[in-house]
Short mmCIF file of C-alpha atoms in Angstrom, two decimals:
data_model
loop_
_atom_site.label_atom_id
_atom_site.label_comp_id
_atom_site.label_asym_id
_atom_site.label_seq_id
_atom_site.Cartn_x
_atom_site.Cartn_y
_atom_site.Cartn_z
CA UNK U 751 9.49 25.21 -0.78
CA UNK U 752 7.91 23.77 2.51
CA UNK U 753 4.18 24.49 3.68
CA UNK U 754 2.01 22.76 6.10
CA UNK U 755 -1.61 22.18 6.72
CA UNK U 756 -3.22 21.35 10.73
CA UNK U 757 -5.88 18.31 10.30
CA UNK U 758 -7.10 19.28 13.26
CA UNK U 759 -9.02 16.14 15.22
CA UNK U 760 -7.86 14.37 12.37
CA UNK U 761 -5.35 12.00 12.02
CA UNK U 762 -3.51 11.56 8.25
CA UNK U 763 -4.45 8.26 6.21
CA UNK U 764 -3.67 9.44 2.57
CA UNK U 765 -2.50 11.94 0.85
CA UNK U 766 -2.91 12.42 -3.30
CA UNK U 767 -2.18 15.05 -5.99
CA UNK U 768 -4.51 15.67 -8.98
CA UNK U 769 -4.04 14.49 -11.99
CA UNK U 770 -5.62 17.59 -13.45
CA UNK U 771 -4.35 20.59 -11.04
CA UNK U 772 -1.01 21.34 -10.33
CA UNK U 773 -2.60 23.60 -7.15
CA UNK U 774 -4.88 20.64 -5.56
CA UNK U 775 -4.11 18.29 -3.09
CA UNK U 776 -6.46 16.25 -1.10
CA UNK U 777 -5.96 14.55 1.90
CA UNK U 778 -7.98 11.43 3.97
CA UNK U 779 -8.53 11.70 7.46
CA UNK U 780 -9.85 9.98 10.69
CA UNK U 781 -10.46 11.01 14.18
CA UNK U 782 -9.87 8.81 17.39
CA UNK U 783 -6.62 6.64 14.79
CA UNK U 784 -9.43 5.55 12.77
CA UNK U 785 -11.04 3.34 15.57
CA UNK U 786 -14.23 4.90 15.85
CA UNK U 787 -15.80 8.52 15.20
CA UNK U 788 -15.59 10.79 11.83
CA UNK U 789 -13.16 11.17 9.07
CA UNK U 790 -13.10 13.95 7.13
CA UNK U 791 -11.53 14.70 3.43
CA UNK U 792 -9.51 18.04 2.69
CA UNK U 793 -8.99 19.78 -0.37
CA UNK U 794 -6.44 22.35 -0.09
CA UNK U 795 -4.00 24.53 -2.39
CA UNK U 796 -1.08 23.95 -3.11
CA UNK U 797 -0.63 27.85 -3.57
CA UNK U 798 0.35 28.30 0.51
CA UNK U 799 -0.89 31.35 2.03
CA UNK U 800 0.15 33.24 5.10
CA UNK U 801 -0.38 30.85 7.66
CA UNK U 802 0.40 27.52 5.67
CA UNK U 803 -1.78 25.42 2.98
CA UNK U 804 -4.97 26.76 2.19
CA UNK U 805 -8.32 24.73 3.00
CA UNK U 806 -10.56 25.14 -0.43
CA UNK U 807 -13.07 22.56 0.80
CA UNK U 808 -13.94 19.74 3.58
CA UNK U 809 -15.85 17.02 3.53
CA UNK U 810 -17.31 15.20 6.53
CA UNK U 811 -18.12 11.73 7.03
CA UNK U 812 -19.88 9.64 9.85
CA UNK U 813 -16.73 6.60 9.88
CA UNK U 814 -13.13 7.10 9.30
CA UNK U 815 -11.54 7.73 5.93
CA UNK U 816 -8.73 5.78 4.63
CA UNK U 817 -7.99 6.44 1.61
CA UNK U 818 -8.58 8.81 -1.64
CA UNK U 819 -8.46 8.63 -5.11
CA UNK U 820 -9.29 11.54 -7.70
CA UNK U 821 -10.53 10.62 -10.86
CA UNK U 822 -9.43 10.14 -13.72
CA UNK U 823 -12.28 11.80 -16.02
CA UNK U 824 -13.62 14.58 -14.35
CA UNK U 825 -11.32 17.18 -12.74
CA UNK U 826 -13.61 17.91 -9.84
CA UNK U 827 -14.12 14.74 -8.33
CA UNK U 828 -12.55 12.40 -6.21
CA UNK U 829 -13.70 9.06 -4.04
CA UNK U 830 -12.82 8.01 -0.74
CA UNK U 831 -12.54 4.55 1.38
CA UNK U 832 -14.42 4.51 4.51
CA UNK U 833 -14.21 2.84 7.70
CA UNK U 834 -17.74 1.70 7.66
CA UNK U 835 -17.70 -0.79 4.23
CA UNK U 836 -18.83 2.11 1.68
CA UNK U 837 -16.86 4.22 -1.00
CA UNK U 838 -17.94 7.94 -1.79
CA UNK U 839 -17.71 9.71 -4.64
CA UNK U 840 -17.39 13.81 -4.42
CA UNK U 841 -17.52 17.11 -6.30
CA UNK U 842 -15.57 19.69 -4.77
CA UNK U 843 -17.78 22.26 -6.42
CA UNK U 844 -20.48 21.01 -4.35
CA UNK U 845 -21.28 21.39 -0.43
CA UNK U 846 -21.48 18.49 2.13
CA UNK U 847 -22.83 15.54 0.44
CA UNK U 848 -21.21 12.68 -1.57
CA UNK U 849 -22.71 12.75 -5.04
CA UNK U 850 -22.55 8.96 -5.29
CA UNK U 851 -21.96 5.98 -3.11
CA UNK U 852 -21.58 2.43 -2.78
CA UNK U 853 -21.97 0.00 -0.35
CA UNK U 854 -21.13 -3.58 -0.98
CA UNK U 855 -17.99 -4.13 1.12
CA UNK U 856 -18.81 -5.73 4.82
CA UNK U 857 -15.60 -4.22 6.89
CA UNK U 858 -13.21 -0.77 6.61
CA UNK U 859 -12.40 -0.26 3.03
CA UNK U 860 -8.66 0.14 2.94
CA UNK U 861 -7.85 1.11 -0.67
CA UNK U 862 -9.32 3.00 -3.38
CA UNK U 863 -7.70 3.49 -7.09
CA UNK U 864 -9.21 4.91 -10.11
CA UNK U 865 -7.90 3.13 -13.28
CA UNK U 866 -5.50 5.69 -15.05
CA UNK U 867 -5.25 3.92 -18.31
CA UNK U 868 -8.94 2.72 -18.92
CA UNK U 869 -10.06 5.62 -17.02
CA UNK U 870 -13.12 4.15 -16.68
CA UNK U 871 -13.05 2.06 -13.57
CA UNK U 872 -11.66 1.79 -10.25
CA UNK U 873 -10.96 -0.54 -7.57
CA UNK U 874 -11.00 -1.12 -3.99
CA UNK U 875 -10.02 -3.44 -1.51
CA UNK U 876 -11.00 -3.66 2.13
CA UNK U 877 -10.49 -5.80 5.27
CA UNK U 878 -13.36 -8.29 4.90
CA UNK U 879 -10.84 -10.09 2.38
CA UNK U 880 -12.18 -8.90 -1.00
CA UNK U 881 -11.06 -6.40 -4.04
CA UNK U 882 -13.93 -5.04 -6.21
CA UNK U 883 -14.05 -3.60 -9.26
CA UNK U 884 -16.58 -0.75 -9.65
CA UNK U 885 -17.60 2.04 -12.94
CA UNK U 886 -18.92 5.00 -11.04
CA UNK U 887 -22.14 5.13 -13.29
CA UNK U 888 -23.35 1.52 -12.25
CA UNK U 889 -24.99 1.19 -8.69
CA UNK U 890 -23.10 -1.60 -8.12
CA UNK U 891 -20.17 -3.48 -8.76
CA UNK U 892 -18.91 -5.04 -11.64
CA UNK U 893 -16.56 -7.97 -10.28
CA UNK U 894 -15.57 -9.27 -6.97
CA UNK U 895 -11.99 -11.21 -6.18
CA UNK U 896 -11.93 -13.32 -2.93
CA UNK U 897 -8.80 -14.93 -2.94
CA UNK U 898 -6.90 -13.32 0.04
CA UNK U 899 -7.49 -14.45 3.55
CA UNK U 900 -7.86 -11.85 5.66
CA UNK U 901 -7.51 -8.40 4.89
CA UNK U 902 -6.58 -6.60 1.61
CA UNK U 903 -4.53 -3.45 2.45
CA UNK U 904 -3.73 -2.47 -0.90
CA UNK U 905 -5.27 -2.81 -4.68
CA UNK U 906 -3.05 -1.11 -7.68
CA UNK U 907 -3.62 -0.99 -11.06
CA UNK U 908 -1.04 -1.64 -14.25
CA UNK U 909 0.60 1.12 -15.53
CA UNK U 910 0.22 -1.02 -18.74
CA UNK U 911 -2.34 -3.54 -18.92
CA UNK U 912 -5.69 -1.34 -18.06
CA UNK U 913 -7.76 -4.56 -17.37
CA UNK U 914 -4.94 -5.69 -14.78
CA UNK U 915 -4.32 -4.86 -11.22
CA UNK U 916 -2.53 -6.15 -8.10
CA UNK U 917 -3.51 -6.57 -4.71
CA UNK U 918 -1.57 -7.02 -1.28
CA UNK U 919 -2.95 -8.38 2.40
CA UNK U 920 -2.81 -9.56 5.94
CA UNK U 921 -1.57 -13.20 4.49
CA UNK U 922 1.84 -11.92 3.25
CA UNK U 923 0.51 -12.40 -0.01
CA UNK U 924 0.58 -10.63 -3.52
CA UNK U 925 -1.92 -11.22 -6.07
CA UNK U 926 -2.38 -10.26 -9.83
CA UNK U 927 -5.76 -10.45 -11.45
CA UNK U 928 -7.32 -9.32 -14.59
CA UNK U 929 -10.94 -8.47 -14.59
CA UNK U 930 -11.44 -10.36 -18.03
CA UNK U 931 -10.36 -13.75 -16.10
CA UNK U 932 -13.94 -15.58 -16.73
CA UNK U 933 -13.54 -17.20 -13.56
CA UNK U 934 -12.56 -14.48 -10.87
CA UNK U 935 -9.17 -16.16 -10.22
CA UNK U 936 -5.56 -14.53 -9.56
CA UNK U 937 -3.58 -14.97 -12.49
CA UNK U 938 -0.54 -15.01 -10.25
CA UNK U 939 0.82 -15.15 -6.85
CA UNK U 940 3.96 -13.84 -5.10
CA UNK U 941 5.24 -15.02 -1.93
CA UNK U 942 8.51 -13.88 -0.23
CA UNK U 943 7.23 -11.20 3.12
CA UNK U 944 7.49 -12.97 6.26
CA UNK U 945 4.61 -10.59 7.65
CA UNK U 946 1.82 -8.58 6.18
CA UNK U 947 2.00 -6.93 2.94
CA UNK U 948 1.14 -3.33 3.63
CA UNK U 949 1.38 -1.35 0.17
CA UNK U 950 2.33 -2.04 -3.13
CA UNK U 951 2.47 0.65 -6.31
CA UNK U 952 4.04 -0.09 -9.81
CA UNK U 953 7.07 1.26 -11.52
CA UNK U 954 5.65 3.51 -14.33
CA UNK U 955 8.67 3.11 -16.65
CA UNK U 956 9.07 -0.46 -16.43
CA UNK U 957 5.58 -1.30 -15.57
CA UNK U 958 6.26 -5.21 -14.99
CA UNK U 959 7.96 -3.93 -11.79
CA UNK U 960 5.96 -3.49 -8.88
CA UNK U 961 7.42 -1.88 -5.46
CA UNK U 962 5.92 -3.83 -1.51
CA UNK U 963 6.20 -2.81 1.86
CA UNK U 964 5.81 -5.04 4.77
CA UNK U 965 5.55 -5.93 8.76
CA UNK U 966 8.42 -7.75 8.04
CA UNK U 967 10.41 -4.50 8.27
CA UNK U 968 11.41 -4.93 4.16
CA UNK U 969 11.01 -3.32 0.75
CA UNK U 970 10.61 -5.35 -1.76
CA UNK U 971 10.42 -5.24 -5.79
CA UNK U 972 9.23 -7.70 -8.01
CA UNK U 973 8.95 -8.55 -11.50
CA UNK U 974 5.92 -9.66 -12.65
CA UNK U 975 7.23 -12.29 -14.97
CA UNK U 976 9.14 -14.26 -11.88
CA UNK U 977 6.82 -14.87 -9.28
CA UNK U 978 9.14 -17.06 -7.51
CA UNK U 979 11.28 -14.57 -6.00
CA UNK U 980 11.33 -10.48 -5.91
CA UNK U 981 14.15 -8.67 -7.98
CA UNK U 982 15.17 -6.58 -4.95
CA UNK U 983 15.17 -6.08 -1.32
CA UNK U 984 15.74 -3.53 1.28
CA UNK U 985 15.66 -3.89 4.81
CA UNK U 986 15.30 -5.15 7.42
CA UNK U 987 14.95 -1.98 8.80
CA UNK U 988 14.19 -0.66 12.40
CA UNK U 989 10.47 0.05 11.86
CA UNK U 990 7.76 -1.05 9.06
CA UNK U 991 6.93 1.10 6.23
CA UNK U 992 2.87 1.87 5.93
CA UNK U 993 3.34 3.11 1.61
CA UNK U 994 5.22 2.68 -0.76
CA UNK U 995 5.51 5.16 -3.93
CA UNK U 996 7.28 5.02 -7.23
CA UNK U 997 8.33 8.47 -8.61
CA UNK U 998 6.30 9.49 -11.70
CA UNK U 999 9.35 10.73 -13.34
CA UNK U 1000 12.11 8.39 -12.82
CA UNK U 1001 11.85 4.70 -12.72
CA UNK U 1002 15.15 4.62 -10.03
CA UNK U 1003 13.23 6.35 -7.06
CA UNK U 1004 10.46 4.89 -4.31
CA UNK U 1005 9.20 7.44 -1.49
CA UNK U 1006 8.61 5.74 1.32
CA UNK U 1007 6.10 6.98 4.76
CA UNK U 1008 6.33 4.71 7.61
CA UNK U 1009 6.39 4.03 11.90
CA UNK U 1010 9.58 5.91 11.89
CA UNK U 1011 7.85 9.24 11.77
CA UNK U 1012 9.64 9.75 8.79
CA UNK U 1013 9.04 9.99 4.55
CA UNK U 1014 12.41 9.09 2.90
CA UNK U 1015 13.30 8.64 -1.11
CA UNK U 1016 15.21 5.71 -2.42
CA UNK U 1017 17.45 4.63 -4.94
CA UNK U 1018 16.59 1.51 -5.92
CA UNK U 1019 19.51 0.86 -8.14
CA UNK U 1020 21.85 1.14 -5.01
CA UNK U 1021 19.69 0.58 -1.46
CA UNK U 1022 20.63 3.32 -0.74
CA UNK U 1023 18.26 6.51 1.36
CA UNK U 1024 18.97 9.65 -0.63
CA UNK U 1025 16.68 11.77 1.34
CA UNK U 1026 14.54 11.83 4.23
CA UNK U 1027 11.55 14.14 5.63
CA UNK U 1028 11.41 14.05 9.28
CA UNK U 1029 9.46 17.00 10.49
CA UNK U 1030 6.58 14.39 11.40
CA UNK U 1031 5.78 13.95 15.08
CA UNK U 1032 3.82 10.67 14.97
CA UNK U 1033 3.09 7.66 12.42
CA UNK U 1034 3.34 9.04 8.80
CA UNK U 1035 0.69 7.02 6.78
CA UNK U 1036 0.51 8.60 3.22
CA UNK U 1037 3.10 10.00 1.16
CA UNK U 1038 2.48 10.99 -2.86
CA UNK U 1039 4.44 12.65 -5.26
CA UNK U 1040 3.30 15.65 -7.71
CA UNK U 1041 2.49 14.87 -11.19
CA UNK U 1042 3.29 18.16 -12.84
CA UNK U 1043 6.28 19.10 -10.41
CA UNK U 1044 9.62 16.84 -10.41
CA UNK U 1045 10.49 16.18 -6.57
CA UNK U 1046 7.77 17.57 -5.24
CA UNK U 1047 5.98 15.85 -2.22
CA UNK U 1048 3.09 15.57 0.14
CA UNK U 1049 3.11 12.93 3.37
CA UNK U 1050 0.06 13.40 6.16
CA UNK U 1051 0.83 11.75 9.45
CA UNK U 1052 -1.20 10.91 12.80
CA UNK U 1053 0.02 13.83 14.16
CA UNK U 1054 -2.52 15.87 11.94
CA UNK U 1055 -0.43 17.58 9.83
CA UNK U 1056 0.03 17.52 5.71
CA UNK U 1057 3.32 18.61 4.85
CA UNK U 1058 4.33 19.86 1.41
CA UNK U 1059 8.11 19.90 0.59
CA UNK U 1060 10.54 19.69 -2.58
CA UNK U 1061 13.23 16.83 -2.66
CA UNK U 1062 16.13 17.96 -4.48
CA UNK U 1063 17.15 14.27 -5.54
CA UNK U 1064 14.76 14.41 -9.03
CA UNK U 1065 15.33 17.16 -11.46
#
C-alpha cells in the first residue's frame, strides 16, 4: 500500500494520524520553508482515490504552520503551532476559521501535544525559550516553564505520568517537568548531545524511556531514572535527523525523518536500519505512525508531498 498527496506551495512540517479515525490524516504546512508567507493544514483520507490521497478539508493560515496535534476528546478537532507565536484550535466540520486560539507565546511555536492520558491538556513549546501548558476551555494558559535558553523544539508528554512531560532545545538540553511542581522548575535534566536537541518522543511500553534526535548527527535513548548518561546511541550519522518516533506497537522500533531525504525504522535492540523510505526529494520533516494499523506510515517533506506507505518490519 503506497499513496501520495501534492502540498502544493506548501512545504511538509508534520504529519499525524487520529486517534479516533483509522481514514484521517492531517498534515502541517508552510510556504516560502516556513520563513515568511502562509501555512496551511490538510485533512485528507487515508482511503486513496484515483489520483492519490484525498483532500477532505484545508485550512489556511496568515504565518507558517509547524506542527499539529488532534485531540484527544473530540474526534473532529485538532490544533496547530504557528509561525507567528499563536496556537489554533479547529473543527474539520467547520469552514475556514479556527474555533479557538491563543496567543501568549512571543516567537514561532515549534511544538504542539495534546495530553493522551489526562486528555485534558496540552502543551507547546516555541522558540522564544518557553513550554506552556494550556486546557482548551481557558483563554489562557495554565503554567509557563522557562528554563531552556534559547529555543524549545520539542515538548512530549509521559506515556505514564499524565501531569509529566519533557522538553528538548537549541541548548543541547533535555528537561522533565511536572506541572504540579509549585515552583515551575525542571525536575530533571539530561545532558549528553553535543548540538541541538531536535525531537524527542517516549517509548510507550517502557514509558521511562524516551527516544532524541540531534545536530550532533546522533540518536539517542534515555532512561529517565539516570540522567547522567543515555541508555543508547546511534550515530554519528551522515546527516541530522529532524523527528524521532517510537512505534505504538512495539517498544523495539523508532521511525526516524531527517536531512537525508529519507524516513527509515530502527531496531533499537541492535542499531541496526531495518527499513528505509526514500521516495522524498527534499528535507523530510515529519514522520508518524498509524494507531489502528501495525507498520503503517505517513512522512511529509519540503518537497510538498505526504506519502503514505506500509513497513513490513511490524506485524
Amino acid at each position: 500500500m503506497s499513496a501520495r498527496y501534492r502540498t502544493a506551495g506548501f512545504k511538509g512540517y508534520a504529519v499525524k494520524f487520529s486517534p479516533f479515525s483509522e481514514q484521517l490524516l492531517a498534515a502541517a504546512t508552510s510556504a516560502n520553508f516556513g520563513l515568511v508567507g502562509n501555512g496551511q493544514l490538510s485533512v485528507l483520507s487515508t482511503q486513496p482515490g484515483p489520483n492519490g490521497l484525498r483532500p477532505l478539508k484545508q485550512f489556511d493560515s496568515q504565518d507558517g504552520l509547524f506542527d499539529l496535534s488532534w485531540s484527544e476528546v473530540h474526534e473532529n478537532q485538532l490544533i496547530t503551532a504557528s509561525g507567528d507565536g499563536s496556537i489554533k484550535l479547529w473543527d474539520i466540520t467547520l469552514n475556514n476559521f479556527p474555533v479557538s486560539k491563543w496567543h501568549e507565546h512571543t516567537r514561532e511555536v515549534m511544538s504542539v501535544e495534546w495530553n493522551y492520558t489526562a486528555k485534558s491538556s496540552f502543551v507547546s513549546s516555541s522558540w522564544d525559550g518557553s513550554a506552556k501548558v494550556w486546557d482548551p476551555h481557558v483563554p489562557h494558559s495554565l503554567r509557563t516553564f522557562s528554563e531552556h535558553t534559547g529555543c524549545v523544539y520539542s515538548s512530549s508528554w509521559s506515556p505514564r505520568q499524565s501531569d509529566q512531560f519533557a522538553t528538548c532545545g537549541e541548548d543541547k538540553l533535555v528537561k522533565l517537568w511536572s506541572v504540579n511542581e509549585p515552583r515551575g522548575k525542571s525536575l530533571a535534566t539530561f545532558g549528553g548531545h553535543m548540538d541541538q536537541v531536535l525531537s524527542l518522543d517516549w517509548n510507550k511500553y517502557a514509558p521511562e524511556q524516551f527516544v532524541t534526535s540531534s545536530v550532533d548527527r546522533t540518536i539517542k535513548i534515555w532512561d529517565i531514572r539516570n540522567p547522567r548518561g543515555q541508555v543508547a546511541m546511534f550515530g554519528p550519522f551522515e546527516f541530522s535527523v529532524r523527528r524521532v518516533k517510537f512505534s505504538p506497537f512495539s517498544p523495539n522500533y523508532i521511525a526516524t525523518a531527517g536531512y537525508d531525504m529519507s524516513a527509515s525504522v530502527w531496531d533499537v535492540r541492535t542499531g541496526a536500519v531495518v527499513f528505509v523510505h526514500d521516495a522524498h526529494r527534499e528535507f523530510v520533516f515529519g514522520v508518524d505512525w498509524s494507531l489502528f494499523h501495525p507498520g503503517t506510515m505517513a512522512t511529509c517533506s519540503w518537497d510538498e508531498q505526504v506519502h503514505l506507505f506500509k513497513t513490513p518490519v511490524i506485524k
